[in-house]
mmCIF file of C-alpha atoms in Angstrom:
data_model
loop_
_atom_site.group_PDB
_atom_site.id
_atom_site.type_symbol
_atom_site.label_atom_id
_atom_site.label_comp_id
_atom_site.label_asym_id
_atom_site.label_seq_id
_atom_site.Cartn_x
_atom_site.Cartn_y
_atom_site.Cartn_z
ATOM 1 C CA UNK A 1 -95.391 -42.506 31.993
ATOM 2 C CA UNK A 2 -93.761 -40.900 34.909
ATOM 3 C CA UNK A 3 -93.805 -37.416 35.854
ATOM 4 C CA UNK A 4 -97.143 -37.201 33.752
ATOM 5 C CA UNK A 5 -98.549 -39.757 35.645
ATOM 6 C CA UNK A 6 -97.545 -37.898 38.954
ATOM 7 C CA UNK A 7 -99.032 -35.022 37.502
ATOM 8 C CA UNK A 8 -102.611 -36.305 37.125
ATOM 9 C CA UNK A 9 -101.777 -38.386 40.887
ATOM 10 C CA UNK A 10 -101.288 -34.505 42.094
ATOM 11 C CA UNK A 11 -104.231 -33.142 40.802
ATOM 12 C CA UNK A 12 -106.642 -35.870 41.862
ATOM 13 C CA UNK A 13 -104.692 -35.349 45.047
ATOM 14 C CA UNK A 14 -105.536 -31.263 44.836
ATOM 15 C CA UNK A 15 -109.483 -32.036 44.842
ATOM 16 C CA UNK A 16 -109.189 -34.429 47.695
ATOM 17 C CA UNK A 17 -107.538 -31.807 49.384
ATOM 18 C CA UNK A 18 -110.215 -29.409 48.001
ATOM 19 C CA UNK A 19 -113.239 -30.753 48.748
ATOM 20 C CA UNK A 20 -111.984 -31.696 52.574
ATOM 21 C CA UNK A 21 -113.579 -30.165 55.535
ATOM 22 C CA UNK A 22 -110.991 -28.223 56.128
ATOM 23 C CA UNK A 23 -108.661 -25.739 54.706
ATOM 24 C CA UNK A 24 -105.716 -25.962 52.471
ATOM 25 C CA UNK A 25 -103.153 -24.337 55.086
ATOM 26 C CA UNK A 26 -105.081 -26.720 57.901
ATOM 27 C CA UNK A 27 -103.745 -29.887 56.027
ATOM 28 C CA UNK A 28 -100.436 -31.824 55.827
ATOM 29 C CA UNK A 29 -98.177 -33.331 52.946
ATOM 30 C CA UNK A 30 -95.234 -35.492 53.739
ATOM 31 C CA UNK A 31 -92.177 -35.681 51.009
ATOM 32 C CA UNK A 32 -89.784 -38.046 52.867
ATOM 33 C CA UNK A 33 -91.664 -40.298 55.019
ATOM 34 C CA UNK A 34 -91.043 -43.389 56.862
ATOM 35 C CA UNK A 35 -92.355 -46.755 54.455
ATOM 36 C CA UNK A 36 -92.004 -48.811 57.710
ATOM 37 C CA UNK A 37 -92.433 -47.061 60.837
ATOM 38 C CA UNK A 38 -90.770 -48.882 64.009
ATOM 39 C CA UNK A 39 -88.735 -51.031 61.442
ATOM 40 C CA UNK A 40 -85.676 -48.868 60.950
ATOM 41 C CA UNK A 41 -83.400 -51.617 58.833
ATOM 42 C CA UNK A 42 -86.233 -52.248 56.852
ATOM 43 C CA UNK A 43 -87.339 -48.647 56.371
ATOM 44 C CA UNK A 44 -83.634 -47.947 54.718
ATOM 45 C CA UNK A 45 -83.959 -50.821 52.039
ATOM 46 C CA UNK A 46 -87.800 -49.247 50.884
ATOM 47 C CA UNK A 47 -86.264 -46.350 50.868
ATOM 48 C CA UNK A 48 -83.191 -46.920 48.432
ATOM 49 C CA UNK A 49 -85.378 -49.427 46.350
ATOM 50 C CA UNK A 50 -87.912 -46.553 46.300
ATOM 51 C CA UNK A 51 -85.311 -44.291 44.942
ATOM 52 C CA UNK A 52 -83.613 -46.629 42.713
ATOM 53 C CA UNK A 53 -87.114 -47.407 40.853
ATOM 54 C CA UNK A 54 -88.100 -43.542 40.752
ATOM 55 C CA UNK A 55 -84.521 -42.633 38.747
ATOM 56 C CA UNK A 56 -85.465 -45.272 35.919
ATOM 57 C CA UNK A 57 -87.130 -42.696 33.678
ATOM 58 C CA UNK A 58 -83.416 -41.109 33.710
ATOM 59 C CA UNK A 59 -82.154 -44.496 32.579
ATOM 60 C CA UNK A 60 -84.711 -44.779 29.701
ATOM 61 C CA UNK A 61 -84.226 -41.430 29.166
ATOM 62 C CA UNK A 62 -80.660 -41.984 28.294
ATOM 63 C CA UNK A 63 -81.361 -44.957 26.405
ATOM 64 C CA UNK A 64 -83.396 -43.352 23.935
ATOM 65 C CA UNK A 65 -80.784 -40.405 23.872
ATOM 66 C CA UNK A 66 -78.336 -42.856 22.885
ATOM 67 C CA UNK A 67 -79.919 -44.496 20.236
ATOM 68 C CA UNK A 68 -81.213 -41.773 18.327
ATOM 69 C CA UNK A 69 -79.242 -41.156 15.245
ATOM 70 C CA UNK A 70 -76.895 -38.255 14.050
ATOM 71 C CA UNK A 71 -77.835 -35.107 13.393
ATOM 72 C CA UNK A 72 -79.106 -31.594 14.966
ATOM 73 C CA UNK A 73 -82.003 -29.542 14.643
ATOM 74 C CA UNK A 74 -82.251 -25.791 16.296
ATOM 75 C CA UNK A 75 -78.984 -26.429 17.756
ATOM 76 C CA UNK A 76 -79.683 -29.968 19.692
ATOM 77 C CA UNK A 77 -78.402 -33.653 18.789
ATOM 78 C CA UNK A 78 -80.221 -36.220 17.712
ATOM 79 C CA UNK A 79 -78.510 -38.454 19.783
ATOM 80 C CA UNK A 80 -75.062 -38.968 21.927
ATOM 81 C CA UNK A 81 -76.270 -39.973 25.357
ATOM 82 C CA UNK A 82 -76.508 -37.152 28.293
ATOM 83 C CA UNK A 83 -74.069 -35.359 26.360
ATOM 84 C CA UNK A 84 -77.072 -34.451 23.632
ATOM 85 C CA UNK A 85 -78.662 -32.267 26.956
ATOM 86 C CA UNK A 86 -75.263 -31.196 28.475
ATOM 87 C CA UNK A 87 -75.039 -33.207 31.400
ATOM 88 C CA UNK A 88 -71.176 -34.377 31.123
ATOM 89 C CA UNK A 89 -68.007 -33.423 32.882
ATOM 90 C CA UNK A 90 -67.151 -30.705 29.838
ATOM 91 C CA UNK A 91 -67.911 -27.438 31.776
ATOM 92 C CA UNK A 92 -67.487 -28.596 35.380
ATOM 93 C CA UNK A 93 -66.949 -25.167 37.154
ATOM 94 C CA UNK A 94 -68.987 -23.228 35.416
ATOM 95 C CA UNK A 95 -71.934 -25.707 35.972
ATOM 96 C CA UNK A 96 -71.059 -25.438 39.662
ATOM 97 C CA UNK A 97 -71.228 -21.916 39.282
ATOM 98 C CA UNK A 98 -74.175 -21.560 37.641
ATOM 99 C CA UNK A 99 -75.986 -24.166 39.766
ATOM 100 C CA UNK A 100 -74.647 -22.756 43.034
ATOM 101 C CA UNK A 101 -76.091 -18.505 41.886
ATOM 102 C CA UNK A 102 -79.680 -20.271 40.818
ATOM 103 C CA UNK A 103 -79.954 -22.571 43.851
ATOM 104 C CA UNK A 104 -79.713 -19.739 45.763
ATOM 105 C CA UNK A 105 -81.793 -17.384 43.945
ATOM 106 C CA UNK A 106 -84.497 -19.689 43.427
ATOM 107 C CA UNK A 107 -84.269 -20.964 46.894
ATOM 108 C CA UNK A 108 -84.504 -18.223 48.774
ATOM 109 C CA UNK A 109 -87.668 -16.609 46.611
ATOM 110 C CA UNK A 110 -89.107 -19.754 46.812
ATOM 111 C CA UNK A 111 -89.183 -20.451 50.499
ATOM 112 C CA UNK A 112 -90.540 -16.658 50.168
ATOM 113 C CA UNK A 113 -93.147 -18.122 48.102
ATOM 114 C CA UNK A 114 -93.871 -20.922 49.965
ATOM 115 C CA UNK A 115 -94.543 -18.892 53.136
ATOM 116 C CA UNK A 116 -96.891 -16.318 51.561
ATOM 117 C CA UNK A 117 -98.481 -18.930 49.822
ATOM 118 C CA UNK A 118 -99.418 -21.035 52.719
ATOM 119 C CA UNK A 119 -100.463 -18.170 54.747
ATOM 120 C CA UNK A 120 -102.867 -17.269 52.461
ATOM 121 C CA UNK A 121 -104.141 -20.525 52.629
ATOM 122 C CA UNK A 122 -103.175 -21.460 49.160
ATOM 123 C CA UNK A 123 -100.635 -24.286 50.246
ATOM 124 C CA UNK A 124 -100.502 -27.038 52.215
ATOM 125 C CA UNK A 125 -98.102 -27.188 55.477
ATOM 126 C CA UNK A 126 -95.267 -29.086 53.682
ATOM 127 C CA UNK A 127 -93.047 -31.336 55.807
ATOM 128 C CA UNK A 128 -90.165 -32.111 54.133
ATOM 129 C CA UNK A 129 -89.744 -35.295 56.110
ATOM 130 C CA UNK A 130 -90.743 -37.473 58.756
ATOM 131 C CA UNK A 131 -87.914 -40.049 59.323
ATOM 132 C CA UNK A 132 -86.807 -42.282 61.995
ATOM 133 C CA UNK A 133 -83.629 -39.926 63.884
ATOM 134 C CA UNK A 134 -81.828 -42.739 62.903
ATOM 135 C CA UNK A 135 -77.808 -42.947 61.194
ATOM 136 C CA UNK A 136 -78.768 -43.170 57.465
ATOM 137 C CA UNK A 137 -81.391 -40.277 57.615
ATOM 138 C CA UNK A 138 -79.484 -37.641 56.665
ATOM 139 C CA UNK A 139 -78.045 -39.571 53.745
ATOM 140 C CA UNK A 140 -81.234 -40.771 52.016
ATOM 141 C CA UNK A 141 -82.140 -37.011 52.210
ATOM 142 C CA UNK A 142 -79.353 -36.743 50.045
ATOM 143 C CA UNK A 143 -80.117 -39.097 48.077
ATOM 144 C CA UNK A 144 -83.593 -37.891 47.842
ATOM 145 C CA UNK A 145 -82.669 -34.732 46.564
ATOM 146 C CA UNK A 146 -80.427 -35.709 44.188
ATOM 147 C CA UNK A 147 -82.864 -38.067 42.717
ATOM 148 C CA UNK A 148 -85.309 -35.218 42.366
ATOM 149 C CA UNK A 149 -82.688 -33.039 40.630
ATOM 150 C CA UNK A 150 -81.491 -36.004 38.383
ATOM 151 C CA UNK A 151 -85.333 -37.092 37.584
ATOM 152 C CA UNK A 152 -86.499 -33.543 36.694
ATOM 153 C CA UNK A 153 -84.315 -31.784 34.911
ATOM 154 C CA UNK A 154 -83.191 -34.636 32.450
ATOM 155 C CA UNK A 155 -86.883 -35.180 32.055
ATOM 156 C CA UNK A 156 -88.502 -32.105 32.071
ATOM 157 C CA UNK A 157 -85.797 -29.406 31.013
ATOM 158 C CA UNK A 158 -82.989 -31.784 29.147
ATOM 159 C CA UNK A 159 -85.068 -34.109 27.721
ATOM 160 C CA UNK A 160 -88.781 -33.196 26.902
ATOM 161 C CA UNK A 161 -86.993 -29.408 25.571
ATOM 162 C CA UNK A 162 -84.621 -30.561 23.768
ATOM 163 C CA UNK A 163 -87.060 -32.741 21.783
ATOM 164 C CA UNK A 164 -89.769 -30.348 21.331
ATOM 165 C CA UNK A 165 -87.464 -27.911 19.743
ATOM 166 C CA UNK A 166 -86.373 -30.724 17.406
ATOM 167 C CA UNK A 167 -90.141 -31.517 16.493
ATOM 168 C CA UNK A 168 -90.625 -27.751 15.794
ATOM 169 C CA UNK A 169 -91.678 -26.450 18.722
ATOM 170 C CA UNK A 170 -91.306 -22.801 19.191
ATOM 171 C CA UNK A 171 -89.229 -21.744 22.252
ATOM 172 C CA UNK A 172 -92.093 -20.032 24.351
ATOM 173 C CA UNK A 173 -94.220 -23.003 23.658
ATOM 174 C CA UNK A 174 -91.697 -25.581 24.867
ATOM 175 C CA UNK A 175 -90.853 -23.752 27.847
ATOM 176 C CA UNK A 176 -94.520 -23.088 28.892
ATOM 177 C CA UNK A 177 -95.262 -27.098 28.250
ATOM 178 C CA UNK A 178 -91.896 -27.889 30.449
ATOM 179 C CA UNK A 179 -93.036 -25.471 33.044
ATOM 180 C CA UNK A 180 -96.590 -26.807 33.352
ATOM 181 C CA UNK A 181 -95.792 -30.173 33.451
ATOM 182 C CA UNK A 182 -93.298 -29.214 36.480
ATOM 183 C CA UNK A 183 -96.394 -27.305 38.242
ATOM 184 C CA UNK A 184 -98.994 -30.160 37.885
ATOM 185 C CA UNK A 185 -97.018 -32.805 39.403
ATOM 186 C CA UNK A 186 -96.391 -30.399 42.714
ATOM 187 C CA UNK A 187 -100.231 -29.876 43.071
ATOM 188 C CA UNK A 188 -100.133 -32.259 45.532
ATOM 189 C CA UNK A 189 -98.649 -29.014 47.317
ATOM 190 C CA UNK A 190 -101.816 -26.996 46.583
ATOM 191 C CA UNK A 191 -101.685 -24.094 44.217
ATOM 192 C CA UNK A 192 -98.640 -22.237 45.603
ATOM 193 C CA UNK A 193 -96.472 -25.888 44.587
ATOM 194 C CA UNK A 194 -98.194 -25.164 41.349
ATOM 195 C CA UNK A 195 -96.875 -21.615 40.677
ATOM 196 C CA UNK A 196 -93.389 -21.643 42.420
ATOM 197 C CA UNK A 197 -92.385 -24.658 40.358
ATOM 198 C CA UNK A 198 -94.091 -23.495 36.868
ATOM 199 C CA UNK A 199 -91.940 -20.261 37.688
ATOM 200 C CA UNK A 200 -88.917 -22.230 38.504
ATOM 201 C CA UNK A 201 -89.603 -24.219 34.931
ATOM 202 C CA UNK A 202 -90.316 -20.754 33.154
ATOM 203 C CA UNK A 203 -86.735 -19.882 34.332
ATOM 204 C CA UNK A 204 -84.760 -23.318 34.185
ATOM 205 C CA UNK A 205 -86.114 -23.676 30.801
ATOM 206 C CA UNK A 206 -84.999 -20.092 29.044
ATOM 207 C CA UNK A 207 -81.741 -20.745 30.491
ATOM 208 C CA UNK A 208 -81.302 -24.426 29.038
ATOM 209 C CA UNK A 209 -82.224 -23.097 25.744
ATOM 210 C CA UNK A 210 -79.885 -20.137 26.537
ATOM 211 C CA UNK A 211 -77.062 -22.429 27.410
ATOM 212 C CA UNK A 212 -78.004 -26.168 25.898
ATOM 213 C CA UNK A 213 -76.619 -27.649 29.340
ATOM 214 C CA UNK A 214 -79.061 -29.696 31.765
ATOM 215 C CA UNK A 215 -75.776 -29.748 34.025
ATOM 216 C CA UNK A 216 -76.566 -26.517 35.924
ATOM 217 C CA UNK A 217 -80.389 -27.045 36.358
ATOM 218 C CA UNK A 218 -79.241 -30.563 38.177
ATOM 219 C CA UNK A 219 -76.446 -29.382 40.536
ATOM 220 C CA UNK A 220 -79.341 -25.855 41.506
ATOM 221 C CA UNK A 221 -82.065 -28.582 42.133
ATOM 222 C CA UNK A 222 -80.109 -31.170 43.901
ATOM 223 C CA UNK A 223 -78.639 -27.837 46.205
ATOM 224 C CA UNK A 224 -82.467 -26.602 46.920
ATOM 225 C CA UNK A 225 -83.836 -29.756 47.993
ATOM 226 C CA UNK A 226 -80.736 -30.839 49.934
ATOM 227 C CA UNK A 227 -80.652 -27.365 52.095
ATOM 228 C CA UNK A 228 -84.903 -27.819 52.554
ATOM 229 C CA UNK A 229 -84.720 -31.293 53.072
ATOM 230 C CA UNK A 230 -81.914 -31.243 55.847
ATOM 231 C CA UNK A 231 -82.467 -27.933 56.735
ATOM 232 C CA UNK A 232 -85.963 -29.247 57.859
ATOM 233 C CA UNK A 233 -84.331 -32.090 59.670
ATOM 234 C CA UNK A 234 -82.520 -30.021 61.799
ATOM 235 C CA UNK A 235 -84.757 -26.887 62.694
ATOM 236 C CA UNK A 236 -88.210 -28.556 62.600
ATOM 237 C CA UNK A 237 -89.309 -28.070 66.545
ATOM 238 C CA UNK A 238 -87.200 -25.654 66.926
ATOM 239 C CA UNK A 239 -88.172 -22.612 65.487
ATOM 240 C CA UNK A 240 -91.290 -20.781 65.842
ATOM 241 C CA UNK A 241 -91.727 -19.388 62.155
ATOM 242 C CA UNK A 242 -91.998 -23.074 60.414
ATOM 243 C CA UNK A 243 -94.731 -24.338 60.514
#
């Protein structure tokens, strides 16, 4: 209903980009742009109601975390809220650490990705945003990142794991459905979105099975979109190597 939808939205969006008349590296995918161009005030309030409505899943999420009854199965609650994923204040340094070391593993070999990948012609040129230079856009690229963190990783690691492995779902299995569903919904990207984020779900889901915390996998994604988000704000026009 959410990330599943965006995942058949992305790969609709792949054959557009597909069957254009021009290449895949020759064409252009926004992921923070304006929603009212010249209109700066009203720009900021689509933008938080935009986020606000795109973190529900999280909500429902929770909800149905919370309501489940007692008991565990292959080492996972039933029920108890976030807690049932391990996204609470129990372990806070040791999330931190452990978010810090993947966001910048992961975020270096992915830019590394990216780069090879769209110079091969197997990405899209990715602009991480396009809005007004303005006071609050440095902010709701904050925001925006943490909503991706938040909305992924209690869906698609927490969440969507944690069940599968209480329905009987062997571990490979759940991690290679987790890691798929991450790819299809960055097809939008082209096929190099596709593999750096299924490899990115391969790993974020071992480790959540590894260490039954979604805490970690939050604070890494929130770090790796913040850094390519702003980072992009600040160096875009400026340097010759992005493109």
């Amino acid at each position: 209903m959410s990330l599943g939808a965006s995942g058949l939205y992305a790969f609709v969006s792949l054959i557009g980009s597909l069957t254009a008349h021009k290449s895949l590296g020759a064409q252009s995918t926004v992921l923070n742009g304006s929603q009212a161009p010249g209109r700066p005030l009203l720009d900021l309030f689509l933008q938080l109601t935009s986020l606000a409505t795109d973190v529900a899943p999280v909500l429902l999420a929770w909800y149905l975390l919370q309501r489940a009854g007692p008991g565990r199965t292959n080492g996972f609650d039933h029920g108890g809220g976030f807690r049932a994923i391990g996204l609470d204040r129990t372990q806070p340094w040791r999330d931190l650490g452990r978010g810090a070391l993947l966001a910048a593993v992961i975020g270096f070999s992915g830019l590394g990705l990216y780069f090879l990948a769209f110079k091969s012609g197997l990405a899209l040129n990715i602009v991480a945003e396009s809005l007004p230079r303005v006071w609050w856009r440095i902010p709701v690229l904050l925001l925006s990142a943490l909503e991706n963190g938040l909305l992924e990783e209690v869906l698609v690691t927490g969440y969507l794991l944690s069940r599968l492995r209480i329905c009987g779902v062997r571990p490979a299995y759940a991690v290679a459905i987790s890691a798929v569903l991450r790819g299809s919904y960055h097809l939008y990207q082209g096929f190099g979105g596709f593999a750096g984020n299924a490899v990115m779900g391969v790993i974020f889901g071992t480790l959540f099975l590894r260490w039954r915390r979604t805490a970690p996998m939050v604070i890494a994604h929130t770090l790796i979109d913040a850094v390519a988000f702003v980072g992009y704000a600040t160096l875009a026009g400026h340097v010759s190597w992005l493109p």
